[in-house]
């Protein structure tokens, strides 16, 4: 798969900075236990070169992204299943499959995960789905988005590496997740957001008492700035969860795959509809599903992965439709700000996965997003943020356009909470009437 | 214990209306199973008169409030404990102790509960607590407040009685919980709120697609209006979760007691700090703790219950401090709107419990509430709504004034979510700085 020259150049600069960062940090764990559990190394996604587990994220040979490689506990699926089922009601039940120490449950952490998989019969009926529909509702996490999962893993890596400041570039949800996790774990935090975020996300990012820096620019500008900062002496001792800790961070999304399969009774659904921001979540869910098959925890069967974008920021969807395997960056303009990444790092991998599994990538406009938020609320009592509106809206569009089989079993993700994106619906959502407190007034208002 | 003449008169009127309502409804369950599980009757809290399980809420003899009486499964605590532990990760694990049918897990419900009990070592250190401190964090519920618990039980009662509209008077959290639960369960809903609520709560109440009616008046005006409506033909077939379904509704709060004890390893803490709105939650938590002792699920030991109010609506705290056993209504003026009930129905029972257990009732002002919200966020990564600020603020005050022993083990409740009361903190919570996306700008802003 081709990686564009521009992407390679950017990674090259970052890789050098990252190596500088490594030199100044050392693993802090002295318990004698494997601080990264079953993780064996970092491995380049492009060329396979392996590196020791350290806070680096780009290959020195080819500048490809690094990811965690495991010595997975193969050979005893029943024993592993029992061990998982006896674990806590959070992501640490999957510690045997994550880059964390075995004693991770004893650390100060927000313990996210094990969110509800809601059987969505009402929504299925409205959409004409007959094969079964589930909503994986990650608004139940501690800061009400799936970001708590990825931050929890990055935080444990930061702890092991002896880093003292937790940081990130964020479209909002991640800022809150990092602020909260750092507060609880006793880390300093300094997070960076675009200056024009929703009020709920700004307040949530700031309330935990860390530094919050608003950047005059888009999320992509914020991201570039963070890459610059990490190469500066200022960034020494900093763990940018989605930059130099990205290989660990990304693994958190695998837990969505594990939970969906376990909550279905240790089996795979036919279809998954997943939002795309950087694309990392979608690729890691696929990785998690593949691991489950390899481990013998689920039966091997085909599944289709569908990616969902907002029309106002749909570079992956555009590439998919045009048959390209590179993604051309765009300038985002959508109410789905948590998905507004115009230059998605994992875009090409998303295209691979959608094509390999027989899925697709689709997009919906702002009006369809709002409609889908209301549809999910009205049918299932789940108030999603705009990203959830994107996935449910795309699910509807996929059915209407014949791209997704309504007779197959589908899981759609809601990755965030409607309370953080009130503006998306507040203009069209309010009291039916305002009346004086009398039955007569109730009657007069035509409500009886 | 004295009940004031005015309260009696009000109850008398409501009791008559309630009986009229009963006549028009019949239990819809035809499965042959006990539709209310271990619940045996309704029983008057004042005179003990018993009534069949029906949608009534006030005694026809003395106008006292009715509550659910049980044939509890005594005699086999180990078997009961195992049954509970094998149950789902929500309130239905306690179905053997709740007025619900045994097959309740199969119904369309939001399945709230089993929220985190967070060991709050950082907060304990700041407050000087040495005996152990836990936060029971009910912001993890589906609509992010403890109200999902009470509504879930009321909804099942409404289903059994064949009621078709779910309704309530609400300070906001309840409106969202009713709207969401009704949407998922396929009930019509019509909820009533004061016209001046926080935007987050208004949008959340409306987004589920039911009727939302804003009332020009205070919560107490809304409540009176609902009592009027329930006696009107309009109200036929309506289940007001906190009026005619109140005996069932209230039982939902018992699950907080069960979860706290189970999550502590089946034992009781020394102290509990609980917010007071109507006072129902506090009295039902006490009821739940007493049941656990009676059932042999926990060792019998003393515990102290502390009630927490906002100074701007502190009728129970005022009565406690004055040594009264009746509560004089007040006109609320506080940022803690979810606790702004000036005429709390269960106030006298709260006074009884605080005195009997050796606890207390205390209040904090708006500034202390905001400080406590930030303290909890900064130390534990939990963003509470104003009601959580009240309980944490009161905990701090109780320690400072020597009313609560810091060497004892304490559980403090957070019953709601900071995203719903952003205004309380938004003025004093925001970005540290807004800068251009360059390292130089970061340095210039004095952030390095």
Short mmCIF file of C-alpha atoms in Angstrom, two decimals, chain B residues 45-195:
data_model
loop_
_atom_site.label_atom_id
_atom_site.label_comp_id
_atom_site.label_asym_id
_atom_site.label_seq_id
_atom_site.Cartn_x
_atom_site.Cartn_y
_atom_site.Cartn_z
CA UNK B 45 -45.19 4.55 56.82
CA UNK B 46 -47.18 6.29 59.61
CA UNK B 47 -49.86 3.82 60.75
CA UNK B 48 -48.87 0.56 59.09
CA UNK B 49 -52.18 0.01 57.26
CA UNK B 50 -51.63 -2.28 54.31
CA UNK B 51 -52.98 -1.93 50.76
CA UNK B 52 -52.80 -4.13 47.66
CA UNK B 53 -50.02 -3.28 45.23
CA UNK B 54 -51.60 -0.60 43.02
CA UNK B 55 -50.80 2.92 41.81
CA UNK B 56 -51.64 4.67 45.08
CA UNK B 57 -49.26 6.56 47.29
CA UNK B 58 -51.08 7.91 50.38
CA UNK B 59 -52.88 6.11 53.23
CA UNK B 60 -56.66 6.41 53.28
CA UNK B 61 -56.63 6.20 57.09
CA UNK B 62 -54.00 8.74 58.10
CA UNK B 63 -52.77 10.17 54.77
CA UNK B 64 -49.24 8.98 55.50
CA UNK B 65 -46.99 7.97 52.59
CA UNK B 66 -47.18 4.40 51.36
CA UNK B 67 -44.13 2.29 50.79
CA UNK B 68 -43.49 -1.20 49.51
CA UNK B 69 -43.53 -4.02 52.09
CA UNK B 70 -41.77 -7.28 51.25
CA UNK B 71 -41.70 -10.96 51.98
CA UNK B 72 -37.91 -10.90 51.94
CA UNK B 73 -36.04 -14.11 51.11
CA UNK B 74 -34.72 -14.70 54.65
CA UNK B 75 -32.80 -17.72 55.89
CA UNK B 76 -30.25 -18.41 53.16
CA UNK B 77 -27.87 -15.46 52.95
CA UNK B 78 -25.17 -17.44 51.15
CA UNK B 79 -27.57 -18.61 48.47
CA UNK B 80 -28.95 -15.10 48.03
CA UNK B 81 -25.46 -13.62 47.81
CA UNK B 82 -24.46 -16.12 45.14
CA UNK B 83 -27.66 -15.41 43.20
CA UNK B 84 -26.98 -11.67 43.30
CA UNK B 85 -23.33 -12.05 42.32
CA UNK B 86 -24.32 -14.19 39.33
CA UNK B 87 -26.77 -11.50 38.17
CA UNK B 88 -26.31 -8.79 35.53
CA UNK B 89 -24.07 -5.73 36.04
CA UNK B 90 -27.05 -3.46 36.73
CA UNK B 91 -29.77 -2.96 39.37
CA UNK B 92 -31.58 -6.13 38.28
CA UNK B 93 -28.98 -8.23 40.09
CA UNK B 94 -31.05 -7.19 43.15
CA UNK B 95 -34.39 -8.24 41.62
CA UNK B 96 -34.98 -10.63 44.58
CA UNK B 97 -35.17 -7.51 46.80
CA UNK B 98 -37.14 -5.20 44.48
CA UNK B 99 -40.82 -4.87 43.45
CA UNK B 100 -40.21 -6.29 39.98
CA UNK B 101 -40.96 -9.60 38.28
CA UNK B 102 -38.27 -12.27 38.10
CA UNK B 103 -38.11 -11.87 34.29
CA UNK B 104 -37.41 -8.13 34.50
CA UNK B 105 -34.04 -8.47 32.74
CA UNK B 106 -35.87 -9.41 29.55
CA UNK B 107 -37.91 -6.18 29.41
CA UNK B 108 -36.98 -3.07 27.44
CA UNK B 109 -35.40 -0.92 30.08
CA UNK B 110 -32.28 1.26 30.36
CA UNK B 111 -30.74 -1.20 32.85
CA UNK B 112 -29.09 1.39 35.10
CA UNK B 113 -26.89 0.86 38.13
CA UNK B 114 -23.74 -1.03 39.08
CA UNK B 115 -21.94 2.30 38.84
CA UNK B 116 -18.40 2.68 40.12
CA UNK B 117 -17.49 2.92 43.80
CA UNK B 118 -14.27 4.88 43.46
CA UNK B 119 -11.59 4.63 46.17
CA UNK B 120 -10.84 8.32 46.54
CA UNK B 121 -7.37 8.38 48.12
CA UNK B 122 -6.41 11.76 46.65
CA UNK B 123 -9.56 13.45 47.93
CA UNK B 124 -9.16 11.72 51.30
CA UNK B 125 -5.65 13.15 51.62
CA UNK B 126 -6.89 16.68 50.87
CA UNK B 127 -9.70 16.38 53.40
CA UNK B 128 -7.60 14.73 56.09
CA UNK B 129 -9.61 11.51 56.01
CA UNK B 130 -7.53 8.56 57.20
CA UNK B 131 -10.21 5.90 57.58
CA UNK B 132 -10.85 5.45 53.87
CA UNK B 133 -13.05 7.40 51.46
CA UNK B 134 -15.14 6.24 48.52
CA UNK B 135 -17.19 8.14 45.96
CA UNK B 136 -20.26 6.31 44.71
CA UNK B 137 -20.36 7.83 41.23
CA UNK B 138 -23.84 7.67 39.76
CA UNK B 139 -22.91 9.87 36.80
CA UNK B 140 -22.16 6.55 35.08
CA UNK B 141 -25.86 5.77 34.71
CA UNK B 142 -27.46 5.88 31.21
CA UNK B 143 -28.71 9.49 31.51
CA UNK B 144 -25.93 10.30 33.97
CA UNK B 145 -27.85 10.64 37.22
CA UNK B 146 -29.18 8.34 39.94
CA UNK B 147 -32.69 9.02 38.62
CA UNK B 148 -32.31 6.19 36.11
CA UNK B 149 -32.52 3.81 39.09
CA UNK B 150 -35.84 5.04 40.41
CA UNK B 151 -37.38 5.48 36.98
CA UNK B 152 -36.48 1.91 36.00
CA UNK B 153 -38.57 0.54 38.89
CA UNK B 154 -41.44 2.97 38.29
CA UNK B 155 -41.47 2.04 34.60
CA UNK B 156 -41.86 -1.65 35.40
CA UNK B 157 -44.74 -0.80 37.75
CA UNK B 158 -46.36 1.31 35.02
CA UNK B 159 -46.02 -1.62 32.62
CA UNK B 160 -47.64 -3.99 35.11
CA UNK B 161 -50.51 -1.58 35.79
CA UNK B 162 -51.13 -1.10 32.07
CA UNK B 163 -50.40 2.62 32.18
CA UNK B 164 -49.38 4.10 28.83
CA UNK B 165 -47.99 7.58 29.56
CA UNK B 166 -44.95 8.08 31.77
CA UNK B 167 -44.82 11.47 33.46
CA UNK B 168 -43.16 13.40 36.27
CA UNK B 169 -42.44 16.74 37.83
CA UNK B 170 -38.73 17.31 37.65
CA UNK B 171 -35.84 19.60 38.47
CA UNK B 172 -34.19 18.27 35.33
CA UNK B 173 -32.41 14.98 35.90
CA UNK B 174 -35.66 13.10 36.34
CA UNK B 175 -37.08 14.60 33.15
CA UNK B 176 -34.19 13.18 31.14
CA UNK B 177 -34.40 9.82 32.86
CA UNK B 178 -38.17 9.54 32.22
CA UNK B 179 -37.86 10.71 28.62
CA UNK B 180 -35.14 8.18 27.85
CA UNK B 181 -36.74 5.26 29.66
CA UNK B 182 -40.12 5.92 28.03
CA UNK B 183 -38.53 6.13 24.58
CA UNK B 184 -36.78 2.80 24.98
CA UNK B 185 -39.80 1.07 26.51
CA UNK B 186 -42.25 2.38 23.94
CA UNK B 187 -44.28 4.53 26.37
CA UNK B 188 -45.64 7.95 25.57
CA UNK B 189 -44.07 10.52 27.91
CA UNK B 190 -45.05 13.97 29.13
CA UNK B 191 -42.77 15.61 31.66
CA UNK B 192 -43.02 18.88 33.54
CA UNK B 193 -40.11 21.13 34.51
CA UNK B 194 -39.66 24.63 35.93
CA UNK B 195 -39.07 27.11 33.09
#
